[in-house]
C-alpha cells in the first residue's frame, strides 16, 4: 500500500519539468539586475559566515541560480528541488554543488543540520493548509539560531500561470501577505527579524516580499 | 532684522557639538557589524551608479562615517551637518570629501542637483510640524528619478537622551512609524519603493526602519 502524492506536488513537478530549460534561460542572469535580491542574499551569507559557517540549503532551487550565487559568496551550499529536470540543469550548471530531488514537505536533512536556508519563491506553490508542515520542516532542519531567508510575491490572490513559454502546463502561484507568512513562521518556532517589501519592477506583477527568520538560539 | 532660529535647531547643534568626539569614537567602526545597513547603502550606491552616477549627499552626516562608506563604494559624495564640530571631525577623517555646515530645512544645493541622497537617522530631531519642509527640501534637491535612502528608529514615542557620554546636554530622539514617514515623503512628491523594518540588535532600543524613495522621473 502506498500513499498517493498530494495533487499540488504532482502539478508543481510536472509544471517545472516542462518549463525547466526555458526558465533556466530566462532567469540565468537575472540576479545581475536585481540589487535587492543580491543585497538580501549577501546579508544571509554574512550572517552564516559570521556565525561560523556550515551547510546552507537552497530549498526549491530550480536550476540553481541562487545556489550558485550563494556558493560564489563563500557558502557551503546544497540545493533541493521537486523537479528532476530542474535538478539536472542545476547539476549541469554547477557541477561542484550537490543537488537533490525532493519536497519542502519532507526535507532530506537531519534535525538541526543546516547553518542557514533560503526559500526563494518556493513556498508559493503550496496550498495554505500545507504551509504549517513546510515551516515545521524548515524549523526542524535548521540549527539553533540559524537564519532562513524567504522571498515571495506579496498579495492575497492566486495567479494561474497557463501555458508559460508556450508549454502545455499550468500552475497556481500563490501570493502571500507578509504578516500571514510571518505568523506561519512564528507558529513553527521561527522568529522573523527583518521584513522587506519592495514595489514591483516593470516586469513584475506584484510587490515582492522578503522575510528573514531565525530558529531560536 | 533677523529671524530667530527655531529652538530645536539650536538644541540639536548644541547637543551634537558637545558629543561629537565621543560619538565619532563610538560609531567609527560600527558599520562593520551592521550587515543590513551596509546592504541598504550598497543598493543605493548601485542604483546611483547604474543610473549614470553624479553627486550624492549624506544629509546629517555627523562625523562622516556613512559618507566615507559611500565614497568607498565609488560614489561622488558630499556631507552636510548642522554641527560645526561634527563637520570638523568629518573633514579630518575624510580629507578628500567636501563637508558643509547646514540644516535639513534649507539645503545648500541647487534644484535637482543631486543624483541621490541619504538621511541616516537625521530626520529624528525635527518636530513633526517641520518635517514636510524637510521632505520638500529633499525633493527639491534631487534630480528626477534620483533615490533617497532614509533610516530611523521605528516607533511612536520620543526618547529624551540626557547627558549622553556624561556631557551636560539633552535632546529628543523622535521615533517614526514607517507609514507616517512614507506619507510625508509621498506628500512631498517622493515615492517610497522599498520598506524594510528589522528588529533591534542587543544594543538598540527600537526596531530600525529604512525607506527607499525616489523623486518621480
Coordinates of C-alpha atoms in Angstrom, one line a residue:
Chain A
X1 CA 0.0 0.0 0.0
X2 CA 1.4 3.4 -0.9
X3 CA 0.2 6.9 0.0
X4 CA -0.9 8.9 -3.0
X5 CA 1.1 12.1 -3.5
X6 CA -0.9 15.3 -3.0
X7 CA -2.1 16.7 -6.3
X8 CA -0.3 20.0 -5.9
X9 CA 3.1 18.2 -5.7
X10 CA 2.4 16.4 -9.0
X11 CA 1.2 19.6 -10.6
X12 CA 4.3 21.5 -9.5
X13 CA 6.7 18.9 -10.6
X14 CA 5.0 18.5 -14.0
X15 CA 5.0 22.3 -14.5
X16 CA 8.6 22.8 -13.7
X17 CA 9.8 19.8 -15.6
X18 CA 8.1 21.2 -18.6
X19 CA 9.5 24.7 -18.4
X20 CA 12.8 24.0 -16.8
X21 CA 15.0 24.8 -19.8
X22 CA 13.0 27.9 -20.7
X23 CA 13.1 29.0 -17.1
X24 CA 16.8 28.5 -16.8
X25 CA 17.5 30.5 -19.9
X26 CA 15.1 33.3 -18.8
X27 CA 16.5 33.7 -15.3
X28 CA 20.1 32.7 -15.7
X29 CA 21.5 36.3 -15.5
X30 CA 18.5 37.9 -13.8
X31 CA 20.3 38.5 -10.5
X32 CA 22.7 40.9 -12.1
X33 CA 19.8 43.4 -12.5
X34 CA 18.3 42.8 -9.0
X35 CA 20.2 44.7 -6.4
X36 CA 17.7 44.0 -3.6
X37 CA 17.9 40.2 -4.2
X38 CA 21.7 40.3 -4.1
X39 CA 21.7 42.5 -1.0
X40 CA 19.4 40.2 0.9
X41 CA 21.3 37.1 -0.1
X42 CA 24.5 38.9 0.8
X43 CA 23.2 39.6 4.3
X44 CA 22.2 35.9 4.7
X45 CA 25.7 34.8 3.6
X46 CA 27.3 37.2 6.0
X47 CA 25.1 36.1 8.9
X48 CA 26.0 32.4 8.3
X49 CA 29.7 33.2 7.8
X50 CA 29.9 35.4 10.9
X51 CA 28.2 32.6 12.9
X52 CA 30.9 30.2 11.9
X53 CA 29.7 28.8 8.6
X54 CA 28.2 25.4 7.8
X55 CA 25.9 23.9 5.2
X56 CA 23.2 26.2 3.7
X57 CA 20.3 24.7 1.6
X58 CA 18.6 26.4 -1.3
X59 CA 15.1 24.9 -0.8
X60 CA 13.3 24.9 -4.1
X61 CA 16.4 25.8 -6.0
X62 CA 15.2 25.4 -9.6
X63 CA 18.1 25.5 -12.0
X64 CA 20.4 26.6 -9.2
X65 CA 21.0 30.3 -10.0
X66 CA 20.6 31.3 -6.3
X67 CA 22.5 28.3 -5.1
X68 CA 25.4 29.2 -7.4
X69 CA 25.3 32.8 -6.2
X70 CA 25.5 31.7 -2.6
X71 CA 28.4 29.5 -3.4
X72 CA 30.1 32.5 -5.0
X73 CA 29.6 34.3 -1.7
X74 CA 31.7 31.6 0.0
X75 CA 28.9 29.5 1.5
X76 CA 28.9 25.7 1.6
X77 CA 25.6 25.2 -0.3
X78 CA 23.4 22.4 -1.5
X79 CA 20.2 22.6 -3.5
X80 CA 16.9 20.8 -3.4
X81 CA 14.1 20.9 -5.9
X82 CA 10.9 18.9 -6.6
X83 CA 11.6 18.8 -10.4
X84 CA 14.1 16.2 -11.6
X85 CA 14.6 18.2 -14.8
X86 CA 15.5 21.3 -12.8
X87 CA 17.9 19.3 -10.7
X88 CA 19.6 18.0 -13.9
X89 CA 20.0 21.6 -15.1
X90 CA 21.3 22.7 -11.7
X91 CA 23.9 19.9 -11.7
X92 CA 25.0 20.7 -15.2
X93 CA 25.4 24.4 -14.4
X94 CA 27.1 23.9 -11.0
X95 CA 29.0 20.6 -11.0
X96 CA 30.6 21.3 -7.7
X97 CA 27.4 21.8 -5.8
X98 CA 25.3 18.8 -4.5
X99 CA 21.7 19.0 -5.7
X100 CA 18.9 16.6 -4.8
X101 CA 15.3 16.0 -5.8
X102 CA 12.8 16.3 -3.0
X103 CA 9.9 18.2 -1.4
X104 CA 9.6 21.0 1.1
X105 CA 7.1 18.9 2.9
X106 CA 9.7 16.3 3.8
X107 CA 13.2 17.7 3.7
X108 CA 16.0 15.2 3.3
X109 CA 18.1 16.7 6.1
X110 CA 18.8 15.7 9.7
X111 CA 17.3 17.7 12.5
X112 CA 19.4 20.9 13.1
X113 CA 21.8 20.1 10.2
X114 CA 21.6 23.4 8.4
X115 CA 23.5 26.6 9.2
X116 CA 21.1 28.5 7.1
X117 CA 18.4 28.1 4.4
X118 CA 16.9 30.0 1.5
X119 CA 13.4 29.5 0.1
X120 CA 13.4 31.8 -2.9
X121 CA 9.9 31.9 -4.3
X122 CA 9.5 28.3 -3.4
X123 CA 6.7 28.4 -0.8
X124 CA 4.3 29.8 -3.4
X125 CA 3.0 26.6 -4.8
X126 CA 2.0 25.0 -1.5
X127 CA -1.7 25.4 -0.5
X128 CA -2.2 27.3 2.7
X129 CA -3.3 24.2 4.6
X130 CA 0.1 22.5 4.0
X131 CA 2.3 25.5 4.8
X132 CA 2.4 24.8 8.5
X133 CA 4.1 21.5 7.6
X134 CA 6.6 23.2 5.4
X135 CA 7.5 25.7 8.1
X136 CA 7.8 22.9 10.6
X137 CA 10.2 21.3 8.3
X138 CA 12.2 24.5 7.9
X139 CA 12.5 24.8 11.6
X140 CA 13.4 21.1 12.1
X141 CA 16.4 21.2 9.8
X142 CA 17.8 24.5 10.9
X143 CA 20.4 24.6 13.7
X144 CA 19.6 26.7 16.7
X145 CA 20.0 30.4 15.8
X146 CA 20.3 29.6 12.1
X147 CA 18.7 32.0 9.6
X148 CA 16.1 31.4 6.9
X149 CA 15.5 33.8 4.1
X150 CA 12.2 33.7 2.3
X151 CA 11.2 35.6 -0.9
X152 CA 7.7 35.6 -2.3
X153 CA 5.2 37.7 -4.2
X154 CA 3.2 39.9 -1.8
X155 CA -0.6 39.8 -2.1
X156 CA -3.7 37.9 -1.4
X157 CA -4.6 36.3 -4.6
X158 CA -3.5 33.4 -6.8
X159 CA -2.1 33.8 -10.2
X160 CA -2.8 30.9 -12.5
X161 CA 0.0 30.7 -15.0
X162 CA -1.2 28.9 -18.1
X163 CA 1.0 27.7 -20.9
X164 CA 4.1 29.5 -19.8
X165 CA 6.8 29.7 -22.6
X166 CA 4.1 28.0 -24.7
X167 CA 4.3 24.7 -22.8
X168 CA 1.1 22.7 -22.2
X169 CA 1.1 23.1 -18.4
X170 CA -0.5 25.3 -15.8
X171 CA 0.1 26.1 -12.1
X172 CA -1.1 28.3 -9.3
X173 CA 1.3 31.0 -8.0
X174 CA 0.0 31.9 -4.5
X175 CA 0.8 35.3 -3.3
X176 CA 1.2 35.8 0.5
X177 CA 0.6 38.7 2.8
X178 CA 3.9 39.2 4.7
X179 CA 2.0 39.2 8.1
X180 CA 0.4 35.9 7.3
X181 CA 3.7 34.3 6.3
X182 CA 5.4 35.8 9.4
X183 CA 2.6 34.3 11.5
X184 CA 3.2 30.8 9.9
X185 CA 6.9 31.1 10.6
X186 CA 6.2 32.2 14.2
X187 CA 3.8 29.3 14.8
X188 CA 6.6 26.9 13.7
X189 CA 9.1 28.4 16.1
X190 CA 10.9 30.7 13.6
X191 CA 11.2 34.4 14.6
X192 CA 11.1 36.9 11.9
X193 CA 13.6 39.7 12.5
X194 CA 13.6 41.6 9.2
X195 CA 10.8 42.4 6.8
X196 CA 11.3 44.0 3.4
X197 CA 8.7 44.8 0.8
X198 CA 9.5 46.5 -2.5
X199 CA 7.4 47.7 -5.3
X200 CA 7.3 45.7 -8.5
X201 CA 9.9 46.3 -11.2
X202 CA 8.4 46.8 -14.7
X203 CA 8.4 43.1 -15.4
X204 CA 6.8 42.1 -12.1
X205 CA 3.1 41.8 -11.3
X206 CA 3.1 42.3 -7.5
X207 CA 5.2 43.8 -4.8
X208 CA 8.0 41.5 -3.7
X209 CA 8.3 40.4 0.0
X210 CA 11.4 39.1 1.8
X211 CA 11.5 37.8 5.4
X212 CA 14.5 36.9 7.4
X213 CA 13.6 34.5 10.3
X214 CA 15.7 32.6 12.8
X215 CA 15.3 29.5 14.7
X216 CA 15.6 30.3 18.4
X217 CA 19.2 30.0 19.6
Chain B
X1 CA 16.0 92.4 11.4
X2 CA 16.9 88.7 11.7
X3 CA 14.7 85.7 12.0
X4 CA 15.4 83.8 15.2
X5 CA 16.4 80.2 14.6
X6 CA 13.9 77.5 15.7
X7 CA 14.8 76.2 19.2
X8 CA 15.1 72.6 18.0
X9 CA 17.9 73.6 15.6
X10 CA 19.9 75.3 18.4
X11 CA 19.3 72.3 20.7
X12 CA 20.4 69.8 18.1
X13 CA 23.5 71.7 17.2
X14 CA 24.5 72.2 20.8
X15 CA 23.9 68.5 21.6
X16 CA 26.0 67.2 18.7
X17 CA 28.8 69.7 19.1
X18 CA 29.0 68.6 22.8
X19 CA 29.1 64.8 22.0
X20 CA 30.9 64.9 18.6
X21 CA 34.2 63.4 19.6
X22 CA 32.6 60.7 21.8
X23 CA 30.1 59.9 19.1
X24 CA 32.7 59.7 16.4
X25 CA 34.7 57.3 18.6
X26 CA 31.7 55.2 19.5
X27 CA 30.4 54.7 15.9
X28 CA 33.6 54.9 13.8
X29 CA 33.7 51.1 13.1
X30 CA 30.0 50.4 13.8
X31 CA 29.1 49.6 10.2
X32 CA 31.4 46.6 10.1
X33 CA 29.0 44.8 12.4
X34 CA 25.8 46.1 10.7
X35 CA 25.1 43.9 7.6
X36 CA 21.7 45.4 6.9
X37 CA 23.0 49.0 7.0
X38 CA 25.8 48.1 4.5
X39 CA 23.4 46.1 2.3
X40 CA 21.0 49.1 2.0
X41 CA 23.8 51.6 1.4
X42 CA 25.1 49.2 -1.2
X43 CA 21.8 49.1 -3.0
X44 CA 21.7 52.9 -3.0
X45 CA 25.2 53.1 -4.4
X46 CA 24.3 50.6 -7.1
X47 CA 21.2 52.5 -8.1
X48 CA 23.0 55.7 -8.5
X49 CA 25.9 54.1 -10.4
X50 CA 23.6 52.2 -12.7
X51 CA 21.7 55.4 -13.4
X52 CA 25.0 57.1 -14.5
X53 CA 26.4 58.4 -11.3
X54 CA 26.5 62.0 -10.0
X55 CA 26.7 63.8 -6.7
X56 CA 25.2 62.1 -3.6
X57 CA 24.7 64.0 -0.4
X58 CA 24.8 62.5 3.1
X59 CA 22.3 64.8 4.8
X60 CA 23.0 65.0 8.6
X61 CA 26.4 63.2 8.1
X62 CA 27.8 63.6 11.6
X63 CA 31.4 62.6 11.6
X64 CA 31.1 61.3 8.1
X65 CA 31.2 57.5 8.7
X66 CA 28.4 56.9 6.2
X67 CA 29.8 59.5 3.8
X68 CA 33.1 57.7 3.8
X69 CA 31.5 54.3 3.3
X70 CA 29.6 55.7 0.2
X71 CA 32.8 57.1 -1.1
X72 CA 34.4 53.7 -0.7
X73 CA 31.5 52.3 -2.8
X74 CA 32.6 54.6 -5.6
X75 CA 30.2 57.4 -5.2
X76 CA 30.9 61.1 -5.6
X77 CA 29.7 62.2 -2.2
X78 CA 29.4 65.3 0.0
X79 CA 28.3 65.7 3.5
X80 CA 26.1 68.2 5.4
X81 CA 25.6 68.5 9.1
X82 CA 24.2 71.1 11.5
X83 CA 27.0 70.7 14.0
X84 CA 30.3 72.6 13.1
X85 CA 32.2 70.3 15.4
X86 CA 30.9 67.2 13.6
X87 CA 31.8 68.8 10.3
X88 CA 35.3 69.4 11.6
X89 CA 35.7 65.8 12.6
X90 CA 34.3 64.6 9.2
X91 CA 36.8 66.7 7.3
X92 CA 39.6 65.4 9.4
X93 CA 38.6 61.8 8.9
X94 CA 37.9 62.2 5.1
X95 CA 40.0 65.0 3.7
X96 CA 39.0 64.2 0.1
X97 CA 35.3 64.6 0.7
X98 CA 33.6 68.1 0.8
X99 CA 31.6 68.7 4.0
X100 CA 29.5 71.7 4.8
X101 CA 27.6 73.0 7.8
X102 CA 23.9 73.5 7.3
X103 CA 20.3 72.4 8.0
X104 CA 17.9 69.9 6.5
X105 CA 15.3 72.8 6.5
X106 CA 17.3 74.8 4.0
X107 CA 19.7 72.5 2.0
X108 CA 22.6 74.3 0.3
X109 CA 22.1 72.6 -3.1
X110 CA 20.5 73.7 -6.4
X111 CA 17.2 72.3 -7.5
X112 CA 17.7 68.8 -9.0
X113 CA 21.4 68.9 -8.3
X114 CA 21.7 65.5 -6.5
X115 CA 21.9 62.1 -8.1
X116 CA 21.0 60.6 -4.7
X117 CA 20.8 61.3 -1.0
X118 CA 21.0 59.6 2.3
X119 CA 19.4 60.8 5.5
X120 CA 20.8 58.3 8.1
X121 CA 19.0 58.9 11.4
X122 CA 19.0 62.6 10.7
X123 CA 15.2 63.3 10.4
X124 CA 14.8 62.2 14.0
X125 CA 15.4 65.6 15.7
X126 CA 12.9 67.6 13.6
X127 CA 9.5 68.2 15.1
X128 CA 6.6 66.7 13.2
X129 CA 5.3 70.1 12.1
X130 CA 8.6 70.9 10.3
X131 CA 9.1 67.5 8.6
X132 CA 7.0 68.5 5.5
X133 CA 9.5 71.3 4.9
X134 CA 12.4 68.8 5.2
X135 CA 10.9 66.4 2.7
X136 CA 10.1 69.3 0.4
X137 CA 13.8 70.2 0.5
X138 CA 14.8 66.5 -0.1
X139 CA 12.6 66.5 -3.2
X140 CA 13.8 69.9 -4.4
X141 CA 17.5 69.0 -4.5
X142 CA 17.0 65.5 -6.0
X143 CA 17.2 65.0 -9.8
X144 CA 14.2 63.4 -11.4
X145 CA 14.3 59.7 -10.7
X146 CA 17.0 60.1 -8.0
X147 CA 16.8 57.9 -4.9
X148 CA 16.7 58.9 -1.3
X149 CA 17.5 56.4 1.5
X150 CA 16.2 57.1 5.0
X151 CA 17.0 55.3 8.2
X152 CA 15.3 56.0 11.5
X153 CA 14.1 54.3 14.7
X154 CA 10.6 52.9 14.3
X155 CA 8.0 53.8 16.8
X156 CA 5.7 56.4 18.1
X157 CA 7.4 57.9 21.1
X158 CA 10.2 60.3 21.8
X159 CA 13.4 59.3 23.6
X160 CA 14.9 62.1 25.6
X161 CA 18.7 61.5 25.7
X162 CA 20.0 63.2 28.8
X163 CA 23.8 63.7 29.5
X164 CA 25.0 61.2 26.8
X165 CA 28.6 60.3 27.3
X166 CA 28.3 62.3 30.5
X167 CA 28.1 65.6 28.6
X168 CA 25.8 68.3 30.0
X169 CA 23.3 68.3 27.1
X170 CA 20.0 66.7 26.3
X171 CA 18.0 66.1 23.1
X172 CA 14.8 64.5 21.8
X173 CA 15.1 61.5 19.6
X174 CA 11.8 61.1 17.7
X175 CA 10.8 57.7 16.5
X176 CA 8.7 57.4 13.4
X177 CA 6.1 55.0 12.2
X178 CA 7.2 53.9 8.8
X179 CA 3.7 54.5 7.3
X180 CA 3.8 58.1 8.6
X181 CA 7.3 58.8 7.2
X182 CA 6.2 57.3 3.9
X183 CA 3.1 59.5 3.9
X184 CA 5.3 62.6 4.4
X185 CA 7.6 61.5 1.6
X186 CA 4.6 60.9 -0.6
X187 CA 3.1 64.3 0.2
X188 CA 6.4 65.9 -0.9
X189 CA 6.4 64.1 -4.2
X190 CA 8.8 61.3 -3.3
X191 CA 7.5 57.7 -3.9
X192 CA 8.6 55.1 -1.5
X193 CA 9.5 51.9 -3.4
X194 CA 11.2 49.8 -0.7
X195 CA 10.4 49.4 3.0
X196 CA 12.5 47.4 5.5
X197 CA 12.0 47.1 9.2
X198 CA 14.3 45.0 11.3
X199 CA 14.2 44.0 15.0
X200 CA 16.6 45.7 17.3
X201 CA 20.1 44.4 17.9
X202 CA 21.0 43.9 21.6
X203 CA 22.4 47.5 21.8
X204 CA 19.4 49.1 20.2
X205 CA 16.1 50.2 21.9
X206 CA 13.7 50.0 18.9
X207 CA 13.1 48.3 15.6
X208 CA 15.0 50.1 12.9
X209 CA 13.3 51.3 9.7
X210 CA 14.7 52.0 6.3
X211 CA 12.8 53.6 3.4
X212 CA 14.0 54.0 -0.2
X213 CA 12.1 56.7 -2.1
X214 CA 12.5 58.3 -5.5
X215 CA 11.7 61.6 -7.0
X216 CA 9.4 61.0 -9.9
X217 CA 11.3 60.6 -13.1

